[in-house]
Amino acid sequence: MIQKGTEMAVTEKNAAQKVKENEEDALLSVRDLHTSFFTDSGEVQAVNGVSFNLKKGKILGVVGESGSGKSVTAYSIMQILAETGKVVKGEILYKGENILNYSKKQMQDFRGDKCSIIFQDPMTSLNPTFTVGWQLREALQLHTKYKSRSAANKRAIELLEMVGVNEPESRIKQYPFELSGGMRQRVMIAMALACEPDILIADEPTTALDVTIQAQILELMKDLQKQLGMAIILVTHDLGVIASMCDEIIVMYGGRVCERGTADDIFYRPCHEYTKGLLRSIPNVNNMKEKLIPIGGTPINMLAMPKGCAFCPRCENAMKICLDEKPDEMQMPDGHYAACWLNVKKAYEEEKAAEAAGTREADA
């Protein structure tokens, strides 16, 4: 039986304390964010206590399966939730200011100028009845110094050149349905960069693209990030996408953070059963002849969140405490953080073994 107090055997600081300590250096700081959707069936708790810091010039990856709360976290930052959605608890600090207290005018200035978003399907994000040039000019004339049509047009062409669109003078006269999927996504990136924001949120930017175009878009985002010095939040369900891009990775499940760390921490030293399950379910050079192991069970019902660990119903190694107590994020020996009672059990057993060994040496 694991006692809750033994979690301090794993760490002297939990993740929430670490997030708070690093807030001074953060461009964006999300504290204990809870977002719910109030439906006829009840309250859907989409995000449950997410915290993280994003520093200038850094790339943060948010990964998890569909329904884990990744996109809702991004939409909460942008304040573009559906009418039924609401941030019920927490703070979102931009340069120390809580944007949840912003007026409608302040939020309009924040969106685009300070923070922009790229959606996962450009065909549904771009208006099919207006040309690409018209839509780029609208963003530029609303949010930047390029107020005249000619100045906005010139800047739109520069932006399309920046994101690798060929023949930009011709492309601005075309409609979205006349462009390929990769080209439309480049237009979306150009539109997001129009105001030169401090933060770029990319919500599954490569989902609708083939593998070759995916690589080009990711390479483009990396180059632009270095060139412009902006911070990026990359939301995806594909671990392969974030492997070589992100400075820090957050793994989410059931609206909660399961694990956070560098790419090496997540890929080579996973400490949460959900992260291990994700890694077992993707092919690599070492298991090409082996059958992939999917994560068993069904995704969690967000209308009826469990009392304990959200992953408990699908975890093969779940214990009794997992049903009743929600684990806190705790620091692992290598320095990254995970929220799993199995790590507490392991630390507890190692502590007892060390005590027993010390007792035997003393008796000898």
Coordinates of N, CA and C in Angstrom, one line a residue, residues 87-321:
V87 N -13.6 29.1 -19.4 CA -12.5 28.9 -18.5 C -13.0 29.1 -17.1
V88 N -13.1 28.0 -16.3 CA -13.8 28.1 -15.0 C -12.8 28.3 -13.8
K89 N -11.5 28.1 -14.1 CA -10.5 28.3 -13.1 C -9.1 28.5 -13.7
G90 N -8.2 29.2 -13.0 CA -6.9 29.4 -13.5 C -6.6 30.7 -14.1
E91 N -5.3 30.9 -14.5 CA -4.8 32.2 -15.0 C -4.0 31.9 -16.3
I92 N -4.1 32.8 -17.2 CA -3.3 32.8 -18.4 C -2.5 34.1 -18.5
L93 N -1.2 34.1 -18.2 CA -0.5 35.4 -18.0 C 0.4 35.6 -19.3
Y94 N 0.2 36.8 -19.9 CA 1.0 37.2 -21.0 C 1.9 38.4 -20.5
K95 N 3.2 38.2 -20.4 CA 4.1 39.2 -19.8 C 3.6 39.7 -18.5
G96 N 3.0 38.8 -17.7 CA 2.6 39.1 -16.3 C 1.1 39.5 -16.2
E97 N 0.5 39.8 -17.3 CA -0.9 40.3 -17.3 C -1.9 39.1 -17.6
N98 N -2.9 39.0 -16.8 CA -3.9 37.9 -16.9 C -4.8 38.3 -18.1
I99 N -4.7 37.6 -19.2 CA -5.6 37.9 -20.4 C -7.0 37.6 -20.2
L100 N -7.3 36.7 -19.2 CA -8.7 36.4 -18.9 C -9.5 37.6 -18.4
N101 N -8.7 38.6 -17.9 CA -9.4 39.9 -17.4 C -9.4 41.0 -18.5
Y102 N -8.9 40.6 -19.7 CA -8.9 41.6 -20.8 C -10.3 41.9 -21.3
S103 N -10.5 43.2 -21.7 CA -11.8 43.6 -22.4 C -11.8 43.0 -23.8
K104 N -13.0 43.1 -24.5 CA -13.1 42.6 -25.8 C -12.1 43.3 -26.8
K105 N -11.9 44.6 -26.6 CA -10.9 45.4 -27.4 C -9.5 44.9 -27.2
Q106 N -9.2 44.7 -25.9 CA -7.8 44.2 -25.6 C -7.6 42.8 -26.2
M107 N -8.6 41.9 -26.1 CA -8.4 40.6 -26.7 C -8.3 40.7 -28.2
Q108 N -8.9 41.6 -28.9 CA -8.8 41.8 -30.3 C -7.3 42.2 -30.6
D109 N -6.8 43.1 -29.8 CA -5.4 43.5 -30.0 C -4.4 42.4 -29.7
F110 N -4.8 41.5 -28.7 CA -3.9 40.4 -28.3 C -3.8 39.4 -29.5
R111 N -5.0 39.0 -30.0 CA -5.1 38.1 -31.1 C -4.5 38.7 -32.4
G112 N -3.6 38.0 -33.0 CA -2.9 38.5 -34.2 C -1.7 39.3 -33.9
D113 N -1.8 40.4 -33.1 CA -0.6 41.2 -32.8 C 0.3 40.5 -31.8
K114 N -0.2 39.9 -30.8 CA 0.7 39.3 -29.8 C 0.7 37.8 -29.9
C115 N -0.4 37.2 -30.4 CA -0.5 35.7 -30.5 C -1.4 35.4 -31.7
S116 N -0.9 34.5 -32.5 CA -1.6 34.0 -33.7 C -1.8 32.5 -33.7
I117 N -2.7 32.0 -34.4 CA -2.9 30.5 -34.4 C -3.1 30.0 -35.9
I118 N -2.5 28.9 -36.1 CA -2.7 28.1 -37.4 C -3.6 27.0 -37.1
F119 N -4.7 26.9 -37.8 CA -5.6 25.7 -37.6 C -5.2 24.5 -38.4
Q120 N -5.8 23.4 -38.0 CA -5.3 22.1 -38.6 C -5.8 21.9 -40.1
D121 N -6.9 22.5 -40.4 CA -7.5 22.3 -41.8 C -7.6 23.7 -42.5
P122 N -6.6 24.1 -43.3 CA -6.7 25.4 -43.9 C -7.9 25.6 -44.8
M123 N -8.5 24.5 -45.4 CA -9.6 24.7 -46.3 C -10.8 25.2 -45.5
T124 N -11.0 24.8 -44.3 CA -12.1 25.3 -43.5 C -11.8 26.6 -42.8
S125 N -10.5 27.0 -42.8 CA -10.2 28.3 -42.1 C -10.1 29.4 -43.1
L126 N -9.8 29.1 -44.3 CA -9.8 30.2 -45.3 C -11.2 30.3 -46.0
N127 N -11.6 31.5 -46.2 CA -12.9 31.8 -46.8 C -12.9 31.5 -48.3
P128 N -13.7 30.5 -48.8 CA -13.6 30.1 -50.2 C -14.1 31.2 -51.2
T129 N -14.8 32.2 -50.7 CA -15.5 33.2 -51.6 C -14.6 34.4 -51.8
F130 N -13.4 34.5 -51.1 CA -12.5 35.6 -51.2 C -11.1 35.1 -51.7
T131 N -10.4 35.9 -52.4 CA -9.1 35.6 -52.9 C -8.1 35.5 -51.7
V132 N -7.0 34.8 -51.9 CA -6.0 34.8 -50.9 C -5.5 36.2 -50.5
G133 N -5.3 37.0 -51.6 CA -4.8 38.3 -51.4 C -5.7 39.2 -50.5
W134 N -7.0 39.1 -50.8 CA -8.0 39.8 -50.0 C -8.0 39.5 -48.5
Q135 N -7.8 38.2 -48.3 CA -7.8 37.7 -46.9 C -6.5 38.1 -46.1
L136 N -5.4 38.1 -46.8 CA -4.2 38.6 -46.2 C -4.2 40.1 -46.0
R137 N -4.8 40.8 -47.0 CA -4.9 42.3 -46.9 C -5.8 42.7 -45.7
E138 N -6.8 41.9 -45.5 CA -7.8 42.2 -44.4 C -7.0 42.1 -43.0
A139 N -6.2 41.1 -42.8 CA -5.5 40.9 -41.6 C -4.5 42.0 -41.4
L140 N -3.8 42.4 -42.5 CA -2.8 43.4 -42.4 C -3.4 44.8 -42.2
Q141 N -4.5 45.1 -42.8 CA -5.1 46.4 -42.7 C -5.8 46.6 -41.3
L142 N -6.2 45.5 -40.7 CA -6.9 45.6 -39.4 C -5.9 45.7 -38.3
H143 N -4.7 45.0 -38.4 CA -3.9 44.8 -37.2 C -2.5 45.5 -37.4
T144 N -2.1 46.0 -38.6 CA -0.8 46.5 -38.8 C -0.8 47.9 -39.3
K145 N 0.4 48.4 -39.6 CA 0.5 49.8 -40.1 C 0.2 49.9 -41.6
Y146 N 0.1 48.7 -42.3 CA -0.2 48.7 -43.7 C -1.7 48.9 -44.0
K147 N -2.1 50.2 -43.9 CA -3.5 50.5 -44.0 C -4.1 50.7 -45.5
S148 N -3.2 51.1 -46.4 CA -3.7 51.3 -47.8 C -3.6 50.0 -48.5
R149 N -4.4 49.9 -49.5 CA -4.5 48.6 -50.3 C -3.2 48.3 -51.0
S150 N -2.5 49.3 -51.5 CA -1.2 49.0 -52.2 C -0.2 48.5 -51.2
A151 N -0.1 49.2 -50.0 CA 0.9 48.8 -49.0 C 0.6 47.4 -48.5
A152 N -0.6 47.1 -48.2 CA -1.0 45.8 -47.7 C -0.8 44.7 -48.8
N153 N -1.0 45.0 -50.1 CA -0.8 44.1 -51.2 C 0.7 43.8 -51.3
K154 N 1.5 44.8 -51.2 CA 3.0 44.6 -51.3 C 3.5 43.7 -50.1
R155 N 3.0 44.0 -48.9 CA 3.4 43.2 -47.7 C 2.8 41.8 -47.8
A156 N 1.7 41.6 -48.4 CA 1.1 40.2 -48.6 C 2.0 39.4 -49.5
I157 N 2.5 40.0 -50.6 CA 3.4 39.3 -51.5 C 4.7 39.0 -50.8
E158 N 5.2 39.9 -49.9 CA 6.5 39.6 -49.2 C 6.2 38.4 -48.2
L159 N 5.1 38.4 -47.6 CA 4.8 37.3 -46.6 C 4.7 35.9 -47.4
L160 N 4.1 35.9 -48.5 CA 3.9 34.7 -49.3 C 5.3 34.2 -49.8
E161 N 6.2 35.2 -50.1 CA 7.6 34.8 -50.5 C 8.3 34.2 -49.3
M162 N 8.1 34.8 -48.1 CA 8.7 34.3 -46.9 C 8.4 32.9 -46.6
V163 N 7.2 32.5 -46.8 CA 6.7 31.1 -46.5 C 6.9 30.2 -47.7
G164 N 7.6 30.6 -48.7 CA 7.9 29.7 -49.8 C 6.8 29.4 -50.8
V165 N 5.9 30.4 -51.0 CA 4.9 30.3 -52.1 C 5.5 30.8 -53.4
N166 N 5.5 29.9 -54.4 CA 6.0 30.4 -55.7 C 5.0 31.3 -56.4
E167 N 5.6 32.2 -57.2 CA 4.8 33.2 -58.0 C 3.7 33.9 -57.1
P168 N 4.1 34.5 -56.0 CA 3.2 35.2 -55.1 C 2.3 36.2 -55.7
E169 N 2.8 36.9 -56.8 CA 2.0 38.0 -57.4 C 0.8 37.3 -58.1
S170 N 0.9 36.1 -58.5 CA -0.3 35.4 -59.1 C -1.1 34.8 -58.1
R171 N -0.5 34.3 -57.0 CA -1.2 33.5 -56.0 C -2.2 34.4 -55.2
I172 N -1.9 35.7 -55.1 CA -2.8 36.5 -54.3 C -4.1 36.8 -55.0
K173 N -4.1 36.5 -56.3 CA -5.4 36.7 -57.1 C -6.2 35.4 -57.1
Q174 N -5.7 34.3 -56.5 CA -6.4 33.0 -56.6 C -7.2 32.8 -55.4
Y175 N -8.2 31.9 -55.5 CA -9.1 31.5 -54.4 C -8.5 30.2 -53.7
P176 N -8.8 30.0 -52.4 CA -8.2 28.9 -51.7 C -8.4 27.5 -52.4
F177 N -9.5 27.3 -53.0 CA -9.8 26.0 -53.6 C -8.9 25.8 -54.9
E178 N -8.2 26.8 -55.3 CA -7.4 26.7 -56.5 C -5.9 26.3 -56.1
L179 N -5.7 26.2 -54.8 CA -4.4 25.9 -54.3 C -4.3 24.5 -53.7
S180 N -3.1 23.9 -53.7 CA -3.0 22.6 -53.1 C -3.0 22.7 -51.6
G181 N -3.1 21.5 -50.9 CA -3.2 21.5 -49.4 C -2.0 22.2 -48.8
G182 N -0.8 21.8 -49.3 CA 0.4 22.4 -48.7 C 0.5 23.9 -48.9
M183 N 0.1 24.3 -50.1 CA 0.1 25.8 -50.4 C -0.9 26.5 -49.5
R184 N -2.1 25.9 -49.3 CA -3.1 26.6 -48.4 C -2.5 26.7 -47.0
Q185 N -1.8 25.7 -46.5 CA -1.2 25.8 -45.2 C -0.1 26.9 -45.1
R186 N 0.6 27.0 -46.2 CA 1.6 28.1 -46.2 C 0.9 29.5 -46.2
V187 N -0.2 29.6 -46.9 CA -1.0 30.9 -46.8 C -1.5 31.1 -45.4
M188 N -1.9 30.1 -44.7 CA -2.4 30.2 -43.3 C -1.2 30.7 -42.4
I189 N 0.0 30.1 -42.6 CA 1.2 30.5 -41.9 C 1.5 32.0 -42.1
A190 N 1.4 32.4 -43.4 CA 1.7 33.8 -43.8 C 0.7 34.7 -43.1
M191 N -0.6 34.3 -43.0 CA -1.6 35.1 -42.4 C -1.3 35.2 -40.9
A192 N -0.9 34.1 -40.3 CA -0.6 34.1 -38.8 C 0.6 35.0 -38.5
L193 N 1.6 35.1 -39.5 CA 2.8 35.9 -39.3 C 2.6 37.3 -39.7
A194 N 1.5 37.7 -40.2 CA 1.2 39.0 -40.8 C 1.5 40.1 -39.7
C195 N 1.2 39.9 -38.5 CA 1.3 40.9 -37.5 C 2.6 40.7 -36.7
E196 N 3.5 39.8 -37.1 CA 4.7 39.5 -36.4 C 4.5 39.2 -34.9
P197 N 3.7 38.2 -34.6 CA 3.3 38.0 -33.2 C 4.5 37.4 -32.4
D198 N 4.4 37.6 -31.1 CA 5.4 37.0 -30.1 C 5.2 35.5 -30.0
I199 N 3.9 35.1 -30.1 CA 3.6 33.7 -29.9 C 2.8 33.1 -31.1
L200 N 3.2 32.0 -31.6 CA 2.5 31.3 -32.7 C 2.0 30.0 -32.2
I201 N 0.7 29.7 -32.2 CA 0.1 28.5 -31.8 C -0.2 27.7 -33.1
A202 N 0.4 26.5 -33.3 CA 0.1 25.7 -34.4 C -0.7 24.5 -34.0
D203 N -2.0 24.5 -34.3 CA -2.9 23.4 -33.9 C -2.9 22.3 -35.0
E204 N -2.2 21.3 -34.8 CA -2.1 20.2 -35.8 C -1.9 20.7 -37.2
P205 N -0.8 21.4 -37.4 CA -0.6 22.1 -38.7 C -0.4 21.2 -39.9
T206 N 0.0 19.9 -39.6 CA 0.3 19.0 -40.7 C -0.6 17.8 -40.8
T207 N -1.7 17.8 -40.1 CA -2.6 16.7 -40.1 C -3.2 16.3 -41.5
A208 N -3.6 17.4 -42.2 CA -4.2 17.1 -43.5 C -3.2 17.0 -44.7
L209 N -1.9 16.9 -44.4 CA -0.9 16.9 -45.4 C -0.2 15.6 -45.6
D210 N 0.3 15.3 -46.7 CA 1.1 14.1 -46.9 C 2.4 14.2 -46.3
V211 N 3.2 13.1 -46.1 CA 4.4 13.1 -45.3 C 5.5 14.1 -45.9
T212 N 5.6 14.1 -47.2 CA 6.6 15.0 -47.8 C 6.3 16.5 -47.5
I213 N 5.1 16.9 -47.7 CA 4.7 18.3 -47.4 C 4.8 18.5 -45.9
Q214 N 4.4 17.6 -45.1 CA 4.6 17.7 -43.6 C 6.0 18.2 -43.3
A215 N 7.0 17.5 -43.8 CA 8.4 17.8 -43.5 C 8.7 19.2 -43.9
Q216 N 8.2 19.6 -45.1 CA 8.5 21.0 -45.6 C 7.9 22.0 -44.7
I217 N 6.6 21.8 -44.3 CA 6.0 22.8 -43.4 C 6.7 22.9 -42.0
L218 N 7.1 21.8 -41.5 CA 7.8 21.8 -40.2 C 9.1 22.5 -40.3
E219 N 9.8 22.2 -41.4 CA 11.1 22.9 -41.6 C 10.9 24.4 -41.8
L220 N 9.8 24.8 -42.5 CA 9.5 26.2 -42.7 C 9.3 26.8 -41.3
M221 N 8.5 26.2 -40.5 CA 8.2 26.8 -39.1 C 9.4 26.9 -38.3
K222 N 10.4 26.0 -38.4 CA 11.6 26.1 -37.6 C 12.5 27.2 -38.1
D223 N 12.5 27.4 -39.5 CA 13.3 28.5 -40.0 C 12.7 29.8 -39.7
L224 N 11.4 30.0 -39.7 CA 10.7 31.2 -39.4 C 10.9 31.5 -37.9
Q225 N 10.9 30.5 -37.1 CA 11.0 30.7 -35.6 C 12.4 31.3 -35.3
K226 N 13.4 30.7 -36.0 CA 14.8 31.2 -35.8 C 14.9 32.7 -36.4
Q227 N 14.3 32.9 -37.5 CA 14.4 34.2 -38.2 C 13.7 35.3 -37.4
L228 N 12.5 35.0 -36.9 CA 11.7 36.0 -36.3 C 11.8 36.0 -34.7
G229 N 12.4 34.9 -34.2 CA 12.5 34.9 -32.7 C 11.3 34.7 -31.9
M230 N 10.2 34.2 -32.5 CA 9.0 34.0 -31.8 C 8.9 32.7 -31.1
A231 N 8.0 32.6 -30.1 CA 7.8 31.3 -29.4 C 6.7 30.6 -30.1
I232 N 6.7 29.3 -30.1 CA 5.7 28.4 -30.7 C 5.2 27.4 -29.8
I233 N 3.8 27.2 -29.8 CA 3.2 26.1 -29.1 C 2.7 25.2 -30.3
L234 N 3.3 24.0 -30.3 CA 3.0 23.0 -31.4 C 2.1 21.9 -30.8
V235 N 0.8 22.0 -31.2 CA -0.2 21.0 -30.8 C -0.3 19.9 -31.8
T236 N -0.1 18.6 -31.4 CA -0.2 17.5 -32.3 C -0.5 16.2 -31.6
H237 N -0.9 15.2 -32.4 CA -1.1 13.8 -31.8 C 0.0 12.9 -32.3
D238 N 1.0 13.5 -33.1 CA 2.0 12.7 -33.8 C 3.3 12.9 -33.1
L239 N 3.8 11.9 -32.4 CA 5.1 12.0 -31.7 C 6.3 12.3 -32.6
G240 N 6.2 11.8 -33.8 CA 7.2 12.0 -34.8 C 7.4 13.4 -35.2
V241 N 6.3 14.2 -35.2 CA 6.4 15.6 -35.6 C 7.2 16.4 -34.6
I242 N 7.1 16.1 -33.3 CA 7.7 16.9 -32.3 C 9.1 16.5 -31.9
A243 N 9.5 15.3 -32.4 CA 10.7 14.7 -31.9 C 11.9 15.6 -32.0
S244 N 12.1 16.2 -33.2 CA 13.3 17.0 -33.5 C 13.1 18.5 -33.4
M245 N 11.8 18.9 -33.0 CA 11.5 20.4 -33.1 C 11.4 21.1 -31.8
C246 N 11.0 20.4 -30.7 CA 10.6 21.1 -29.5 C 11.7 21.1 -28.4
D247 N 11.7 22.2 -27.7 CA 12.6 22.4 -26.6 C 12.0 21.7 -25.3
E248 N 10.7 21.7 -25.2 CA 10.0 21.0 -24.1 C 8.7 20.3 -24.7
I249 N 8.4 19.2 -24.1 CA 7.2 18.4 -24.6 C 6.3 18.2 -23.4
I250 N 5.0 18.4 -23.6 CA 4.0 18.1 -22.6 C 3.1 17.0 -23.2
V251 N 2.9 15.9 -22.4 CA 2.0 14.8 -22.8 C 0.8 14.9 -22.0
M252 N -0.4 15.0 -22.8 CA -1.7 15.2 -22.1 C -2.6 14.0 -22.3
Y253 N -3.4 13.7 -21.3 CA -4.5 12.7 -21.3 C -5.6 13.1 -20.4
G254 N -6.8 13.1 -20.9 CA -7.9 13.4 -20.1 C -7.9 14.8 -19.5
G255 N -7.4 15.7 -20.3 CA -7.3 17.1 -19.9 C -6.3 17.4 -18.8
R256 N -5.4 16.4 -18.5 CA -4.3 16.6 -17.5 C -3.0 16.4 -18.1
V257 N -2.0 16.9 -17.5 CA -0.6 16.7 -17.9 C -0.1 15.4 -17.3
C258 N 0.3 14.5 -18.2 CA 0.8 13.2 -17.7 C 2.3 13.3 -17.4
E259 N 3.0 13.9 -18.3 CA 4.5 14.0 -18.3 C 5.0 15.2 -19.0
R260 N 6.1 15.7 -18.6 CA 6.7 16.9 -19.3 C 8.2 16.7 -19.2
G261 N 8.9 17.1 -20.3 CA 10.3 17.0 -20.3 C 10.9 17.3 -21.7
T262 N 12.2 17.1 -21.9 CA 12.8 17.3 -23.2 C 12.4 16.1 -24.1
A263 N 12.7 16.2 -25.4 CA 12.4 15.1 -26.3 C 13.2 13.8 -25.8
D264 N 14.4 13.9 -25.4 CA 15.1 12.8 -24.9 C 14.5 12.2 -23.7
D265 N 14.0 13.0 -22.8 CA 13.3 12.5 -21.6 C 12.0 11.6 -22.0
I266 N 11.2 12.2 -22.9 CA 10.0 11.6 -23.3 C 10.2 10.3 -24.1
F267 N 11.2 10.3 -25.0 CA 11.4 9.2 -26.0 C 12.2 8.1 -25.4
Y268 N 13.2 8.5 -24.5 CA 14.2 7.5 -24.0 C 14.0 7.1 -22.6
R269 N 13.3 8.0 -21.8 CA 13.1 7.7 -20.4 C 11.7 8.0 -19.9
P270 N 10.7 7.5 -20.6 CA 9.3 7.8 -20.3 C 9.0 7.2 -18.9
C271 N 8.2 7.9 -18.1 CA 7.9 7.5 -16.7 C 6.4 7.4 -16.4
H272 N 5.6 7.6 -17.5 CA 4.2 7.5 -17.3 C 3.7 6.4 -18.2
E273 N 2.7 5.6 -17.8 CA 2.3 4.4 -18.5 C 1.6 4.9 -19.8
Y274 N 1.0 6.0 -19.9 CA 0.4 6.5 -21.1 C 1.4 6.8 -22.2
T275 N 2.5 7.5 -21.7 CA 3.6 7.8 -22.6 C 4.2 6.6 -23.2
K276 N 4.4 5.6 -22.3 CA 5.0 4.3 -22.7 C 4.1 3.6 -23.8
G277 N 2.8 3.7 -23.5 CA 1.8 3.2 -24.5 C 1.9 3.8 -25.8
L278 N 2.0 5.2 -25.8 CA 2.1 5.9 -27.1 C 3.4 5.5 -27.9
L279 N 4.5 5.3 -27.2 CA 5.7 4.9 -27.8 C 5.7 3.5 -28.4
R280 N 5.0 2.6 -27.6 CA 4.8 1.2 -28.1 C 4.0 1.1 -29.3
S281 N 3.1 2.1 -29.6 CA 2.2 2.0 -30.7 C 2.6 2.6 -32.0
I282 N 3.9 3.1 -32.0 CA 4.4 3.7 -33.2 C 5.6 2.9 -33.7
P283 N 5.8 2.7 -35.0 CA 6.9 1.9 -35.5 C 8.2 2.6 -35.4
N284 N 9.3 1.9 -35.2 CA 10.6 2.4 -35.3 C 11.6 1.3 -35.9
V285 N 12.8 1.7 -36.1 CA 13.7 0.8 -36.8 C 14.0 -0.5 -36.0
N286 N 13.8 -0.4 -34.7 CA 14.0 -1.6 -33.8 C 12.9 -2.6 -33.7
N287 N 11.7 -2.2 -34.2 CA 10.5 -3.1 -34.1 C 9.8 -3.3 -35.4
M288 N 10.5 -3.2 -36.5 CA 9.9 -3.3 -37.8 C 9.2 -4.6 -38.1
K289 N 9.7 -5.7 -37.5 CA 9.2 -7.1 -37.7 C 8.2 -7.5 -36.6
E290 N 8.0 -6.6 -35.6 CA 7.1 -6.9 -34.5 C 5.8 -6.2 -34.7
K291 N 4.7 -6.9 -34.1 CA 3.4 -6.3 -34.2 C 3.3 -5.1 -33.2
L292 N 2.8 -4.0 -33.7 CA 2.6 -2.8 -32.8 C 1.6 -3.1 -31.7
I293 N 1.8 -2.6 -30.5 CA 0.9 -2.8 -29.4 C 0.0 -1.6 -29.2
P294 N -1.2 -1.6 -29.5 CA -2.1 -0.5 -29.3 C -2.4 -0.3 -27.8
I295 N -2.9 0.9 -27.4 CA -3.3 1.1 -26.0 C -4.7 0.6 -25.9
G296 N -4.9 -0.3 -25.0 CA -6.2 -1.0 -24.8 C -7.3 -0.1 -24.3
G297 N -8.6 -0.5 -24.3 CA -9.7 0.2 -23.8 C -10.1 1.3 -24.7
T298 N -11.0 2.2 -24.1 CA -11.6 3.3 -24.9 C -11.2 4.6 -24.3
P299 N -11.2 5.7 -25.0 CA -10.9 7.0 -24.5 C -11.9 7.4 -23.3
I300 N -11.3 8.2 -22.4 CA -12.1 8.6 -21.2 C -13.3 9.3 -21.5
N301 N -14.4 9.1 -20.7 CA -15.6 9.9 -20.8 C -15.4 11.2 -20.0
M302 N -15.3 12.3 -20.7 CA -15.0 13.6 -20.1 C -16.2 14.1 -19.2
L303 N -17.4 13.5 -19.4 CA -18.6 13.9 -18.6 C -18.5 13.3 -17.2
A304 N -17.7 12.2 -17.1 CA -17.6 11.5 -15.8 C -16.2 11.2 -15.5
M305 N -15.4 12.3 -15.2 CA -14.0 12.1 -14.9 C -13.8 11.2 -13.6
P306 N -12.9 10.3 -13.7 CA -12.6 9.5 -12.5 C -12.0 10.3 -11.4
K307 N -12.2 9.7 -10.2 CA -11.7 10.4 -9.0 C -10.2 10.4 -9.0
G308 N -9.6 9.3 -9.4 CA -8.1 9.2 -9.4 C -7.4 9.6 -10.7
C309 N -6.5 8.7 -11.1 CA -5.7 8.9 -12.3 C -6.7 8.8 -13.5
A310 N -6.6 9.7 -14.5 CA -7.5 9.6 -15.7 C -7.2 8.4 -16.5
F311 N -5.9 7.9 -16.5 CA -5.5 6.8 -17.4 C -5.8 5.5 -16.7
C312 N -6.2 5.5 -15.5 CA -6.3 4.2 -14.7 C -7.2 3.2 -15.4
P313 N -8.3 3.5 -16.0 CA -9.1 2.4 -16.6 C -8.5 1.7 -17.7
R314 N -7.5 2.3 -18.3 CA -6.8 1.7 -19.5 C -5.4 1.2 -19.1
C315 N -4.9 1.4 -17.9 CA -3.6 1.1 -17.5 C -3.5 -0.4 -17.0
E316 N -2.5 -1.1 -17.6 CA -2.3 -2.6 -17.2 C -1.7 -2.7 -15.9
N317 N -1.0 -1.7 -15.4 CA -0.3 -1.8 -14.1 C -1.0 -0.9 -13.0
A318 N -2.3 -0.6 -13.2 CA -3.0 0.2 -12.2 C -3.0 -0.4 -10.8
M319 N -3.0 0.4 -9.8 CA -3.1 0.0 -8.4 C -4.3 0.5 -7.8
K320 N -4.6 0.1 -6.6 CA -5.8 0.6 -5.9 C -5.8 2.1 -5.7
I321 N -4.6 2.6 -5.3 CA -4.5 4.1 -5.1 C -4.8 4.9 -6.3

